PDB file of C-alpha atoms and ligand atoms in Angstrom:
ATOM      1  CA  MET A 848     -21.741 -36.910  -2.080  1.00 54.00           C
ATOM      2  CA  ASN A 849     -19.895 -38.600  -4.490  1.00 71.00           C
ATOM      3  CA  ASP A 850     -18.481 -35.471  -6.272  1.00 88.00           C
ATOM      4  CA  THR A 851     -16.512 -37.016  -9.333  1.00 89.00           C
ATOM      5  CA  ALA A 852     -14.543 -34.048  -9.472  1.00 92.00           C
ATOM      6  CA  LEU A 853     -12.233 -34.498  -7.121  1.00 94.00           C
ATOM      7  CA  ALA A 854     -11.855 -38.234  -8.069  1.00 94.00           C
ATOM      8  CA  GLY A 855      -8.614 -38.967  -7.855  1.00 94.00           C
ATOM      9  CA  LEU A 856      -7.413 -36.042  -4.637  1.00 95.00           C
ATOM     10  CA  PRO A 857      -5.927 -37.107  -1.817  1.00 92.00           C
ATOM     11  CA  ARG A 858      -9.086 -37.762   1.036  1.00 88.00           C
ATOM     12  CA  ASN A 859      -8.615 -35.035   3.551  1.00 94.00           C
ATOM     13  CA  ILE A 860     -10.231 -31.571   1.446  1.00 96.00           C
ATOM     14  CA  LEU A 861      -8.370 -28.455   2.565  1.00 96.00           C
ATOM     15  CA  LEU A 862     -10.708 -26.059   0.986  1.00 97.00           C
ATOM     16  CA  ASP A 863     -13.249 -26.263  -2.043  1.00 97.00           C
ATOM     17  CA  GLU A 864     -14.342 -22.689  -3.761  1.00 98.00           C
ATOM     18  CA  ILE A 865     -15.689 -21.065  -6.651  1.00 98.00           C
ATOM     19  CA  VAL A 866     -13.719 -18.166  -8.325  1.00 98.00           C
ATOM     20  CA  PRO A 867     -16.249 -16.298  -9.869  1.00 97.00           C
ATOM     21  CA  ALA A 868     -15.939 -15.117 -13.296  1.00 95.00           C
ATOM     22  CA  ARG A 869     -13.537 -12.730 -13.925  1.00 94.00           C
ATOM     23  CA  ALA A 870     -12.354 -12.808 -10.268  1.00 97.00           C
ATOM     24  CA  PRO A 871      -8.777 -12.603  -8.304  1.00 97.00           C
ATOM     25  CA  TRP A 872      -7.876 -15.418  -5.935  1.00 98.00           C
ATOM     26  CA  ASP A 873      -5.309 -17.008  -3.841  1.00 98.00           C
ATOM     27  CA  HIS A 874      -4.025 -18.945  -0.708  1.00 98.00           C
ATOM     28  CA  LEU A 875      -1.965 -21.052   0.629  1.00 97.00           C
ATOM     29  CA  VAL A 876      -0.502 -24.564  -0.161  1.00 97.00           C
ATOM     30  CA  ARG A 877       1.796 -26.260   1.852  1.00 97.00           C
ATOM     31  CA  GLU A 878       3.789 -29.008   0.867  1.00 97.00           C
ATOM     32  CA  GLY A 879       3.065 -32.196   0.173  1.00 96.00           C
ATOM     33  CA  GLU A 880      -0.518 -30.725  -0.571  1.00 97.00           C
ATOM     34  CA  ILE A 881      -2.662 -30.635  -3.637  1.00 98.00           C
ATOM     35  CA  LEU A 882      -4.166 -27.797  -5.541  1.00 98.00           C
ATOM     36  CA  ARG A 883      -6.629 -28.841  -8.851  1.00 98.00           C
ATOM     37  CA  ILE A 884      -8.170 -25.984 -10.646  1.00 98.00           C
ATOM     38  CA  ILE A 885     -11.283 -27.032 -12.241  1.00 97.00           C
ATOM     39  CA  ASP A 886     -12.564 -25.372 -15.820  1.00 96.00           C
ATOM     40  CA  LEU A 887     -15.973 -25.515 -14.969  1.00 96.00           C
ATOM     41  CA  GLU A 888     -17.319 -24.296 -18.311  1.00 95.00           C
ATOM     42  CA  GLY A 889     -14.719 -24.901 -20.445  1.00 92.00           C
ATOM     43  CA  ASN A 890     -12.600 -22.514 -22.206  1.00 90.00           C
ATOM     44  CA  GLN A 891     -11.484 -20.448 -19.532  1.00 94.00           C
ATOM     45  CA  SER A 892      -7.667 -19.490 -18.842  1.00 93.00           C
ATOM     46  CA  GLY A 893      -6.754 -19.262 -15.140  1.00 96.00           C
ATOM     47  CA  ASP A 894      -3.974 -16.769 -15.221  1.00 97.00           C
ATOM     48  CA  PHE A 895      -1.317 -17.826 -12.748  1.00 98.00           C
ATOM     49  CA  LEU A 896       0.884 -17.031 -10.243  1.00 98.00           C
ATOM     50  CA  MET A 897       3.428 -18.285  -6.980  1.00 98.00           C
ATOM     51  CA  TYR A 898       5.139 -17.185  -4.670  1.00 98.00           C
ATOM     52  CA  ALA A 899       7.287 -19.040  -1.443  1.00 98.00           C
ATOM     53  CA  ALA A 900       5.425 -18.803   1.508  1.00 97.00           C
ATOM     54  CA  HIS A 901       8.388 -18.063   3.344  1.00 96.00           C
ATOM     55  CA  ASP A 902      10.217 -15.083   1.465  1.00 97.00           C
ATOM     56  CA  ASP A 903       8.262 -14.003  -1.919  1.00 96.00           C
ATOM     57  CA  THR A 904      11.238 -13.103  -3.593  1.00 97.00           C
ATOM     58  CA  GLU A 905      11.416 -16.743  -4.796  1.00 98.00           C
ATOM     59  CA  ARG A 906       8.704 -16.774  -7.331  1.00 98.00           C
ATOM     60  CA  TYR A 907       7.148 -18.298 -10.014  1.00 98.00           C
ATOM     61  CA  SER A 908       9.868 -18.593 -13.224  1.00 98.00           C
ATOM     62  CA  ALA A 909       8.455 -19.544 -16.822  1.00 98.00           C
ATOM     63  CA  GLN A 910      12.148 -18.687 -17.797  1.00 97.00           C
ATOM     64  CA  ASP A 911      13.860 -21.424 -15.714  1.00 98.00           C
ATOM     65  CA  THR A 912      10.601 -23.674 -16.187  1.00 98.00           C
ATOM     66  CA  ILE A 913      10.842 -24.111 -20.150  1.00 98.00           C
ATOM     67  CA  ALA A 914      14.622 -24.430 -19.590  1.00 98.00           C
ATOM     68  CA  ALA A 915      15.068 -26.686 -16.736  1.00 98.00           C
ATOM     69  CA  GLN A 916      12.314 -29.274 -18.872  1.00 97.00           C
ATOM     70  CA  GLY A 917      13.745 -28.518 -22.059  1.00 97.00           C
ATOM     71  CA  ASN A 918       9.903 -27.530 -23.715  1.00 96.00           C
ATOM     72  CA  ILE A 919       7.746 -24.355 -24.120  1.00 95.00           C
ATOM     73  CA  PHE A 920       4.618 -26.161 -22.898  1.00 96.00           C
ATOM     74  CA  LEU A 921       3.577 -27.604 -19.183  1.00 98.00           C
ATOM     75  CA  ARG A 922       2.039 -31.320 -18.989  1.00 97.00           C
ATOM     76  CA  THR A 923       1.699 -33.732 -16.500  1.00 98.00           C
ATOM     77  CA  GLY A 924       5.333 -34.170 -15.064  1.00 98.00           C
ATOM     78  CA  SER A 925       6.334 -30.620 -16.287  1.00 98.00           C
ATOM     79  CA  VAL A 926       8.341 -29.086 -12.619  1.00 98.00           C
ATOM     80  CA  LEU A 927       7.787 -25.223 -11.870  1.00 98.00           C
ATOM     81  CA  MET A 928      10.878 -23.780 -11.379  1.00 98.00           C
ATOM     82  CA  SER A 929      11.652 -20.502  -9.216  1.00 98.00           C
ATOM     83  CA  ASN A 930      13.662 -17.988  -9.676  1.00 98.00           C
ATOM     84  CA  GLU A 931      16.335 -19.196  -7.383  1.00 97.00           C
ATOM     85  CA  GLY A 932      15.964 -22.763  -9.105  1.00 97.00           C
ATOM     86  CA  ARG A 933      14.219 -24.653  -6.974  1.00 98.00           C
ATOM     87  CA  PRO A 934      10.854 -27.225  -7.434  1.00 98.00           C
ATOM     88  CA  MET A 935       7.739 -25.123  -6.860  1.00 98.00           C
ATOM     89  CA  ALA A 936       4.761 -27.294  -7.283  1.00 98.00           C
ATOM     90  CA  GLU A 937       4.885 -30.332  -9.509  1.00 98.00           C
ATOM     91  CA  ILE A 938       1.709 -31.114 -12.100  1.00 98.00           C
ATOM     92  CA  VAL A 939       1.035 -34.788 -10.942  1.00 98.00           C
ATOM     93  CA  GLY A 940      -2.298 -34.637 -13.154  1.00 97.00           C
ATOM     94  CA  THR A 941      -4.030 -32.774 -15.745  1.00 97.00           C
ATOM     95  CA  THR A 942      -6.763 -33.630 -18.190  1.00 96.00           C
ATOM     96  CA  VAL A 943      -5.969 -30.676 -20.708  1.00 95.00           C
ATOM     97  CA  ALA A 944      -2.879 -32.008 -22.798  1.00 94.00           C
ATOM     98  CA  TYR A 945      -0.809 -28.634 -22.526  1.00 95.00           C
ATOM     99  CA  HIS A 946      -0.829 -25.302 -20.626  1.00 96.00           C
ATOM    100  CA  ASP A 947       0.926 -22.344 -22.081  1.00 95.00           C
ATOM    101  CA  THR A 948       3.910 -19.762 -19.832  1.00 97.00           C
ATOM    102  CA  ILE A 949       4.748 -17.955 -22.673  1.00 94.00           C
ATOM    103  CA  GLY A 950       1.535 -15.499 -22.986  1.00 91.00           C
ATOM    104  CA  GLY A 951       1.728 -13.677 -19.985  1.00 92.00           C
ATOM    105  CA  ALA A 952      -1.620 -11.634 -18.556  1.00 93.00           C
ATOM    106  CA  CYS A 953      -3.804  -9.765 -20.295  1.00 92.00           C
ATOM    107  CA  SER A 954      -3.346  -5.877 -18.793  1.00 90.00           C
ATOM    108  CA  CYS A 955      -5.519  -2.679 -19.546  1.00 88.00           C
ATOM    109  CA  GLU A 956      -2.301  -1.396 -21.373  1.00 88.00           C
ATOM    110  CA  SER A 957      -2.227  -4.810 -23.635  1.00 88.00           C
ATOM    111  CA  ASN A 958      -6.285  -4.152 -24.042  1.00 89.00           C
ATOM    112  CA  THR A 959      -6.006  -0.523 -25.621  1.00 90.00           C
ATOM    113  CA  LEU A 960      -3.075  -1.543 -27.612  1.00 90.00           C
ATOM    114  CA  ARG A 961      -4.422  -4.199 -28.895  1.00 89.00           C
ATOM    115  CA  TYR A 962      -8.488  -3.839 -28.321  1.00 88.00           C
ATOM    116  CA  GLY A 963      -9.153  -0.315 -29.173  1.00 90.00           C
ATOM    117  CA  HIS A 964      -9.525   2.899 -26.472  1.00 91.00           C
ATOM    118  CA  HIS A 965     -12.930   1.726 -25.320  1.00 91.00           C
ATOM    119  CA  THR A 966     -11.292  -1.658 -24.154  1.00 89.00           C
ATOM    120  CA  LYS A 967      -9.979   1.635 -21.285  1.00 87.00           C
ATOM    121  CA  ALA A 968     -12.612   0.061 -18.360  1.00 85.00           C
ATOM    122  CA  GLN A 969     -12.471  -3.292 -18.370  1.00 86.00           C
ATOM    123  CA  HIS A 970     -10.198  -4.884 -15.725  1.00 90.00           C
ATOM    124  CA  ALA A 971      -7.415  -7.063 -16.644  1.00 93.00           C
ATOM    125  CA  CYS A 972      -5.592 -10.021 -15.284  1.00 95.00           C
ATOM    126  CA  VAL A 973      -2.773  -7.585 -14.060  1.00 95.00           C
ATOM    127  CA  GLU A 974      -5.008  -5.812 -12.405  1.00 95.00           C
ATOM    128  CA  ASN A 975      -6.355  -8.644 -10.452  1.00 97.00           C
ATOM    129  CA  PHE A 976      -3.283 -10.757  -9.839  1.00 97.00           C
ATOM    130  CA  LEU A 977      -2.146  -6.743  -8.035  1.00 96.00           C
ATOM    131  CA  SER A 978      -5.543  -6.279  -6.525  1.00 96.00           C
ATOM    132  CA  SER A 979      -4.765  -9.962  -4.499  1.00 96.00           C
ATOM    133  CA  ASN A 980      -0.919  -8.672  -4.242  1.00 96.00           C
ATOM    134  CA  ALA A 981      -2.402  -6.392  -2.673  1.00 96.00           C
ATOM    135  CA  ARG A 982      -2.866  -7.885   0.250  1.00 92.00           C
ATOM    136  CA  HIS A 983       0.340  -9.170   0.601  1.00 93.00           C
ATOM    137  CA  GLY A 984       2.456  -6.358   0.595  1.00 95.00           C
ATOM    138  CA  ARG A 985       3.774  -7.071  -2.702  1.00 97.00           C
ATOM    139  CA  GLY A 986       3.101  -4.193  -5.689  1.00 96.00           C
ATOM    140  CA  LYS A 987       3.906  -3.870  -9.511  1.00 93.00           C
ATOM    141  CA  ARG A 988       7.366  -4.678  -9.492  1.00 94.00           C
ATOM    142  CA  ASP A 989       6.537  -8.158  -7.823  1.00 96.00           C
ATOM    143  CA  MET A 990       4.343  -9.254 -10.918  1.00 93.00           C
ATOM    144  CA  VAL A 991       6.244 -11.618 -13.001  1.00 94.00           C
ATOM    145  CA  SER A 992       5.549 -14.129 -16.025  1.00 95.00           C
ATOM    146  CA  ASN A 993       2.536 -16.268 -15.392  1.00 97.00           C
ATOM    147  CA  ILE A 994       1.012 -19.379 -15.891  1.00 98.00           C
ATOM    148  CA  ASN A 995      -2.066 -19.776 -17.870  1.00 96.00           C
ATOM    149  CA  TRP A 996      -4.352 -23.234 -17.583  1.00 97.00           C
ATOM    150  CA  PHE A 997      -6.128 -23.946 -20.393  1.00 95.00           C
ATOM    151  CA  MET A 998      -5.225 -21.153 -22.402  1.00 91.00           C
ATOM    152  CA  ASN A 999      -3.992 -22.561 -25.485  1.00 88.00           C
ATOM    153  CA  VAL A1000      -1.333 -20.537 -26.937  1.00 89.00           C
ATOM    154  CA  PRO A1001      -0.091 -22.820 -29.921  1.00 89.00           C
ATOM    155  CA  VAL A1002       3.895 -22.101 -31.415  1.00 89.00           C
ATOM    156  CA  GLU A1003       4.593 -22.451 -34.972  1.00 89.00           C
ATOM    157  CA  SER A1004       7.128 -23.479 -37.291  1.00 89.00           C
ATOM    158  CA  ASP A1005       8.787 -20.391 -37.402  1.00 92.00           C
ATOM    159  CA  GLY A1006       7.859 -19.562 -33.829  1.00 89.00           C
ATOM    160  CA  THR A1007       5.057 -17.703 -34.269  1.00 91.00           C
ATOM    161  CA  LEU A1008       2.517 -17.304 -31.302  1.00 87.00           C
ATOM    162  CA  GLY A1009      -1.097 -17.662 -31.374  1.00 80.00           C
ATOM    163  CA  ILE A1010      -3.773 -17.318 -28.894  1.00 69.00           C
ATOM    164  CA  VAL A1011      -6.648 -19.048 -30.040  1.00 75.00           C
ATOM    165  CA  ASP A1012      -9.751 -20.981 -29.055  1.00 76.00           C
ATOM    166  CA  GLY A1013      -9.143 -23.500 -25.878  1.00 77.00           C
ATOM    167  CA  ILE A1014      -8.846 -26.730 -26.080  1.00 86.00           C
ATOM    168  CA  SER A1015      -9.787 -27.473 -22.692  1.00 90.00           C
ATOM    169  CA  ALA A1016     -13.368 -28.816 -21.949  1.00 92.00           C
ATOM    170  CA  ALA A1017     -15.989 -28.955 -19.182  1.00 94.00           C
ATOM    171  CA  GLY A1018     -14.260 -29.930 -15.940  1.00 95.00           C
ATOM    172  CA  LEU A1019     -11.319 -30.873 -17.244  1.00 96.00           C
ATOM    173  CA  TYR A1020      -8.228 -30.101 -14.571  1.00 97.00           C
ATOM    174  CA  VAL A1021      -5.002 -29.314 -14.187  1.00 98.00           C
ATOM    175  CA  ASP A1022      -3.430 -31.075  -9.920  1.00 98.00           C
ATOM    176  CA  LEU A1023       0.020 -29.389  -8.903  1.00 98.00           C
ATOM    177  CA  LYS A1024       1.473 -31.010  -6.162  1.00 98.00           C
ATOM    178  CA  ALA A1025       3.397 -28.150  -4.080  1.00 98.00           C
ATOM    179  CA  ARG A1026       6.955 -29.129  -3.421  1.00 98.00           C
ATOM    180  CA  MET A1027       7.311 -25.742  -1.321  1.00 98.00           C
ATOM    181  CA  ASP A1028       5.168 -24.334   1.206  1.00 98.00           C
ATOM    182  CA  LEU A1029       3.629 -21.253  -0.808  1.00 98.00           C
ATOM    183  CA  ILE A1030       0.773 -18.877  -1.709  1.00 98.00           C
ATOM    184  CA  ALA A1031      -0.959 -19.035  -5.228  1.00 98.00           C
ATOM    185  CA  VAL A1032      -2.542 -16.455  -6.902  1.00 98.00           C
ATOM    186  CA  ILE A1033      -5.101 -16.735  -9.529  1.00 98.00           C
ATOM    187  CA  SER A1034      -6.967 -13.731 -11.838  1.00 97.00           C
ATOM    188  CA  ASN A1035      -9.498 -15.815 -13.278  1.00 97.00           C
ATOM    189  CA  CYS A1036      -8.894 -14.268 -16.561  1.00 95.00           C
ATOM    190  CA  PRO A1037     -11.738 -11.565 -17.571  1.00 94.00           C
ATOM    191  CA  GLN A1038     -10.980 -11.283 -21.009  1.00 90.00           C
ATOM    192  CA  ILE A1039     -13.483 -10.747 -23.610  1.00 87.00           C
ATOM    193  CA  ASN A1040     -11.750  -8.778 -26.663  1.00 84.00           C
ATOM    194  CA  ASN A1041     -10.210 -12.455 -27.494  1.00 81.00           C
ATOM    195  CA  PRO A1042     -11.279 -15.904 -28.014  1.00 78.00           C
ATOM    196  CA  CYS A1043      -9.030 -17.243 -24.768  1.00 81.00           C
ATOM    197  CA  ASN A1044     -12.285 -17.050 -23.082  1.00 84.00           C
ATOM    198  CA  GLY A1045     -14.899 -17.592 -25.513  1.00 81.00           C
ATOM    199  CA  PHE A1046     -15.578 -14.433 -25.611  1.00 85.00           C
ATOM    200  CA  ASN A1047     -17.624 -15.610 -22.384  1.00 89.00           C
ATOM    201  CA  PRO A1048     -15.896 -15.426 -19.261  1.00 94.00           C
ATOM    202  CA  THR A1049     -16.932 -18.249 -16.618  1.00 95.00           C
ATOM    203  CA  PRO A1050     -16.134 -19.885 -13.412  1.00 97.00           C
ATOM    204  CA  LEU A1051     -13.304 -22.096 -11.784  1.00 97.00           C
ATOM    205  CA  ARG A1052     -13.298 -23.943  -8.954  1.00 98.00           C
ATOM    206  CA  VAL A1053     -10.488 -24.305  -6.634  1.00 98.00           C
ATOM    207  CA  VAL A1054      -9.460 -28.375  -4.445  1.00 98.00           C
ATOM    208  CA  ILE A1055      -7.087 -27.905  -1.552  1.00 98.00           C
ATOM    209  CA  ALA A1056      -6.559 -31.197  -0.804  1.00 97.00           C
ATOM    210  CA  GLY A1057      -4.169 -33.173   1.946  1.00 94.00           C
ATOM    211  CA  GLU A1058      -3.148 -36.546   3.530  1.00 78.00           C
ATOM    212  CA  PRO A1059      -5.268 -37.333   6.748  1.00 68.00           C
ATOM    213  CA  GLY A1060      -3.508 -35.930   9.248  1.00 64.00           C
ATOM    214  CA  ARG A1061      -1.042 -33.617   7.518  1.00 61.00           C
ATOM    215  CA  ARG A1062      -2.690 -30.099   8.481  1.00 59.00           C
TER     216      ARG A1062
HETATM  217 ZN1   ZN B2279      -5.956 -12.239 -18.532  1.00 69.98          ZN
END
């Protein structure tokens, strides 16, 4: 089958899965492998964390990443740094202009504060992250600042942040090349109270690919 969504990836497809709307997902990505995340229907935020596979006290650091590249947006060429100052992964390609790493993850608490107590029963990205992380023995204190793939958080000249309509569209993707063995964790954002998912959460597709013979 000629699947154009796999174009440009190494030949060896190790995993190809759909992350249903609102669901969590996590998987090992070995050094050198590419993780492609595809926004299947468009305007869907994929909240994202990474932990070093050998020792999960080493994990993604938004602060170190921003400081190292001197820019707040994630684009092709951005190197995603750990709290130990080591490269965890690199964005080797993306068809979206930029991605966010300062907007944070939605939670039940922030939802009730922002949108009212009637949202209390809605699970949020923090609950998805906790659900995935719990399978690896990680808890609330292991939650750190995350990446929001496909989410548009513009920063105005006075420093004001916005959460506005996405700049992503159906079929757009981001490719991450792992620079160490890592556990990637995705919360397919369930948010329905602001436009980050177009008020309609939709599935993501994740593909892990590597060079033949590497695994
Ligand atoms: Zn969310």
